[in-house]
PDB file of C-alpha atoms in Angstrom:
ATOM      1  CA  MET A1351     -23.681  35.395  -0.269  1.00  0.00           C
ATOM      2  CA  ALA A1352     -22.422  33.436  -3.251  1.00  0.00           C
ATOM      3  CA  THR A1353     -23.720  29.959  -3.824  1.00  0.00           C
ATOM      4  CA  LEU A1354     -21.340  27.197  -4.744  1.00  0.00           C
ATOM      5  CA  SER A1355     -22.710  24.545  -7.036  1.00  0.00           C
ATOM      6  CA  MET A1356     -21.045  21.378  -8.221  1.00  0.00           C
ATOM      7  CA  VAL A1357     -21.549  20.043 -11.707  1.00  0.00           C
ATOM      8  CA  SER A1358     -20.952  16.433 -12.578  1.00  0.00           C
ATOM      9  CA  VAL A1359     -19.372  15.975 -15.982  1.00  0.00           C
ATOM     10  CA  PRO A1360     -18.764  12.502 -17.428  1.00  0.00           C
ATOM     11  CA  ILE A1361     -15.162  11.831 -18.367  1.00  0.00           C
ATOM     12  CA  ALA A1362     -14.282   9.769 -21.398  1.00  0.00           C
ATOM     13  CA  PRO A1363     -12.261   6.629 -20.587  1.00  0.00           C
ATOM     14  CA  SER A1364      -8.917   8.055 -21.642  1.00  0.00           C
ATOM     15  CA  SER A1365      -5.939   9.673 -20.002  1.00  0.00           C
ATOM     16  CA  LEU A1366      -6.603  12.998 -18.381  1.00  0.00           C
ATOM     17  CA  SER A1367      -3.706  15.404 -18.068  1.00  0.00           C
ATOM     18  CA  LEU A1368      -3.631  17.382 -14.851  1.00  0.00           C
ATOM     19  CA  SER A1369      -1.505  20.435 -14.192  1.00  0.00           C
ATOM     20  CA  THR A1370      -0.366  21.378 -10.689  1.00  0.00           C
ATOM     21  CA  ARG A1371       1.938  24.311 -10.067  1.00  0.00           C
ATOM     22  CA  GLY A1372       3.948  23.987 -13.242  1.00  0.00           C
ATOM     23  CA  ARG A1373       4.296  20.215 -12.922  1.00  0.00           C
ATOM     24  CA  SER A1374       2.139  17.979 -14.999  1.00  0.00           C
ATOM     25  CA  SER A1375       0.988  14.552 -14.024  1.00  0.00           C
ATOM     26  CA  SER A1376      -1.477  12.209 -15.593  1.00  0.00           C
ATOM     27  CA  ALA A1377      -4.326  10.291 -14.087  1.00  0.00           C
ATOM     28  CA  SER A1378      -5.785   7.262 -15.814  1.00  0.00           C
ATOM     29  CA  PHE A1379      -9.364   6.215 -15.315  1.00  0.00           C
ATOM     30  CA  PRO A1380      -9.822   3.124 -17.498  1.00  0.00           C
ATOM     31  CA  ALA A1381     -10.286  -0.139 -15.671  1.00  0.00           C
ATOM     32  CA  LYS A1382      -7.317  -2.474 -15.767  1.00  0.00           C
ATOM     33  CA  LYS A1383      -7.208  -6.219 -15.420  1.00  0.00           C
ATOM     34  CA  GLY A1384      -5.799  -7.333 -12.100  1.00  0.00           C
ATOM     35  CA  GLY A1385      -5.185  -4.998  -9.233  1.00  0.00           C
ATOM     36  CA  ILE A1386      -7.734  -3.436  -6.998  1.00  0.00           C
ATOM     37  CA  GLY A1387     -10.004  -0.735  -8.263  1.00  0.00           C
ATOM     38  CA  HIS A1388     -13.562   0.377  -8.443  1.00  0.00           C
ATOM     39  CA  GLY A1389     -15.172   0.795 -11.821  1.00  0.00           C
ATOM     40  CA  GLY A1390     -12.824   2.817 -13.957  1.00  0.00           C
ATOM     41  CA  LEU A1391     -10.701   4.195 -11.119  1.00  0.00           C
ATOM     42  CA  ARG A1392      -7.234   2.918 -10.367  1.00  0.00           C
ATOM     43  CA  ILE A1393      -5.768   2.710  -6.861  1.00  0.00           C
ATOM     44  CA  GLU A1394      -2.102   3.732  -6.683  1.00  0.00           C
ATOM     45  CA  CYS A1395      -1.256   1.989  -3.414  1.00  0.00           C
ATOM     46  CA  ILE A1396      -2.593  -0.453  -0.863  1.00  0.00           C
ATOM     47  CA  ARG A1397      -2.863   0.357   2.841  1.00  0.00           C
ATOM     48  CA  ILE A1398      -1.416  -2.344   5.099  1.00  0.00           C
ATOM     49  CA  GLY A1399      -0.507  -1.842   8.733  1.00  0.00           C
ATOM     50  CA  GLY A1400      -1.419   1.835   8.556  1.00  0.00           C
ATOM     51  CA  VAL A1401       1.056   2.447   5.729  1.00  0.00           C
ATOM     52  CA  GLU A1402       0.387   2.959   2.048  1.00  0.00           C
ATOM     53  CA  ILE A1403       2.697   0.545   0.255  1.00  0.00           C
ATOM     54  CA  PRO A1404       3.572   1.129  -3.403  1.00  0.00           C
ATOM     55  CA  ASN A1405       1.482  -0.573  -6.044  1.00  0.00           C
ATOM     56  CA  HIS A1406       4.172  -0.816  -8.735  1.00  0.00           C
ATOM     57  CA  LYS A1407       6.772  -2.845  -6.783  1.00  0.00           C
ATOM     58  CA  ARG A1408       6.945  -6.506  -5.850  1.00  0.00           C
ATOM     59  CA  VAL A1409       5.280  -7.441  -2.564  1.00  0.00           C
ATOM     60  CA  GLU A1410       8.607  -8.331  -0.907  1.00  0.00           C
ATOM     61  CA  TYR A1411       9.883  -4.781  -1.412  1.00  0.00           C
ATOM     62  CA  SER A1412       6.546  -3.052  -0.836  1.00  0.00           C
ATOM     63  CA  LEU A1413       6.218  -4.569   2.647  1.00  0.00           C
ATOM     64  CA  GLN A1414       9.579  -3.033   3.603  1.00  0.00           C
ATOM     65  CA  TYR A1415       7.904   0.409   3.575  1.00  0.00           C
ATOM     66  CA  ILE A1416       6.321  -0.616   6.893  1.00  0.00           C
ATOM     67  CA  HIS A1417       8.452   0.281   9.933  1.00  0.00           C
ATOM     68  CA  GLY A1418       9.457  -3.001  11.567  1.00  0.00           C
ATOM     69  CA  ILE A1419       9.408  -5.132   8.415  1.00  0.00           C
ATOM     70  CA  GLY A1420      12.709  -5.650   6.673  1.00  0.00           C
ATOM     71  CA  ARG A1421      13.847  -7.974   3.938  1.00  0.00           C
ATOM     72  CA  SER A1422      13.943 -11.158   6.014  1.00  0.00           C
ATOM     73  CA  ARG A1423      10.544 -10.563   7.655  1.00  0.00           C
ATOM     74  CA  SER A1424       8.865  -9.714   4.342  1.00  0.00           C
ATOM     75  CA  ARG A1425      10.276 -12.908   2.821  1.00  0.00           C
ATOM     76  CA  GLN A1426       9.077 -14.870   5.862  1.00  0.00           C
ATOM     77  CA  ILE A1427       5.562 -13.412   5.503  1.00  0.00           C
ATOM     78  CA  LEU A1428       5.441 -14.454   1.839  1.00  0.00           C
ATOM     79  CA  LEU A1429       6.672 -17.965   2.732  1.00  0.00           C
ATOM     80  CA  ASP A1430       4.144 -18.316   5.569  1.00  0.00           C
ATOM     81  CA  LEU A1431       1.305 -17.365   3.233  1.00  0.00           C
ATOM     82  CA  ASN A1432       2.662 -19.335   0.249  1.00  0.00           C
ATOM     83  CA  PHE A1433       2.408 -16.187  -1.894  1.00  0.00           C
ATOM     84  CA  ASP A1434       4.377 -15.598  -5.071  1.00  0.00           C
ATOM     85  CA  ASN A1435       6.465 -12.435  -5.062  1.00  0.00           C
ATOM     86  CA  LYS A1436       4.318 -10.696  -7.649  1.00  0.00           C
ATOM     87  CA  ILE A1437       3.735  -7.001  -8.228  1.00  0.00           C
ATOM     88  CA  THR A1438       1.506  -5.506  -5.518  1.00  0.00           C
ATOM     89  CA  LYS A1439      -1.152  -4.260  -7.952  1.00  0.00           C
ATOM     90  CA  ASP A1440      -1.677  -7.857  -9.154  1.00  0.00           C
ATOM     91  CA  LEU A1441      -2.811  -9.055  -5.710  1.00  0.00           C
ATOM     92  CA  SER A1442      -6.447 -10.071  -5.457  1.00  0.00           C
ATOM     93  CA  GLU A1443      -8.649  -8.583  -2.734  1.00  0.00           C
ATOM     94  CA  GLU A1444      -8.551 -11.885  -0.818  1.00  0.00           C
ATOM     95  CA  GLU A1445      -4.737 -11.893  -0.922  1.00  0.00           C
ATOM     96  CA  VAL A1446      -4.621  -8.311   0.365  1.00  0.00           C
ATOM     97  CA  ILE A1447      -6.933  -9.191   3.258  1.00  0.00           C
ATOM     98  CA  THR A1448      -4.805 -12.242   4.112  1.00  0.00           C
ATOM     99  CA  LEU A1449      -1.640 -10.138   3.904  1.00  0.00           C
ATOM    100  CA  ARG A1450      -3.125  -7.510   6.238  1.00  0.00           C
ATOM    101  CA  LYS A1451      -4.004 -10.195   8.802  1.00  0.00           C
ATOM    102  CA  GLU A1452      -0.491 -11.677   8.651  1.00  0.00           C
ATOM    103  CA  VAL A1453       1.237  -8.293   8.981  1.00  0.00           C
ATOM    104  CA  GLY A1454      -1.079  -7.491  11.913  1.00  0.00           C
ATOM    105  CA  LYS A1455       0.528 -10.336  13.888  1.00  0.00           C
ATOM    106  CA  TYR A1456       3.815  -8.412  14.121  1.00  0.00           C
ATOM    107  CA  MET A1457       4.731  -5.396  16.206  1.00  0.00           C
ATOM    108  CA  ILE A1458       5.012  -2.661  13.585  1.00  0.00           C
ATOM    109  CA  GLU A1459       4.831   1.119  13.122  1.00  0.00           C
ATOM    110  CA  GLY A1460       3.509   3.034  16.161  1.00  0.00           C
ATOM    111  CA  ASP A1461       3.507   0.071  18.543  1.00  0.00           C
ATOM    112  CA  LEU A1462       7.134  -0.766  17.706  1.00  0.00           C
ATOM    113  CA  LYS A1463       8.243   2.863  17.995  1.00  0.00           C
ATOM    114  CA  ARG A1464       6.466   3.203  21.348  1.00  0.00           C
ATOM    115  CA  PHE A1465       8.022  -0.049  22.618  1.00  0.00           C
ATOM    116  CA  ASN A1466      11.520   1.075  21.586  1.00  0.00           C
ATOM    117  CA  ARG A1467      11.023   4.452  23.266  1.00  0.00           C
ATOM    118  CA  VAL A1468       9.977   2.764  26.552  1.00  0.00           C
ATOM    119  CA  VAL A1469      12.935   0.371  26.413  1.00  0.00           C
ATOM    120  CA  ILE A1470      15.369   3.209  25.803  1.00  0.00           C
ATOM    121  CA  LEU A1471      13.905   5.310  28.647  1.00  0.00           C
ATOM    122  CA  ALA A1472      13.922   2.327  31.026  1.00  0.00           C
ATOM    123  CA  GLY A1473      17.590   1.650  30.215  1.00  0.00           C
ATOM    124  CA  SER A1474      18.753   5.164  31.073  1.00  0.00           C
TER     125      SER A1474
END
């Protein structure tokens, strides 16, 4: 039987070019100011309400990726929390936690879909 061994190789803090099936993408590992990350790794999105919202858009638009939150509700959430409409990656960890708690107050995603399905079945 063949033995599989893993080797840990340190990576220099620079851009690393990755190739996947003819497409190339790049992954950056240097730490950036602002945003949420660990050490030199960068997180591309934040998970809120069971959905990964984009990191490169403003919070008002990022929240609209969650089923059940549209433009007016995302604006209302920002007003309720007194948050500026900044880019999602610039949110501090405390702001993300507060945002998760606020979004958790609404019926979103699976719960909303289940509720709508029951209402539709009860109406027919």
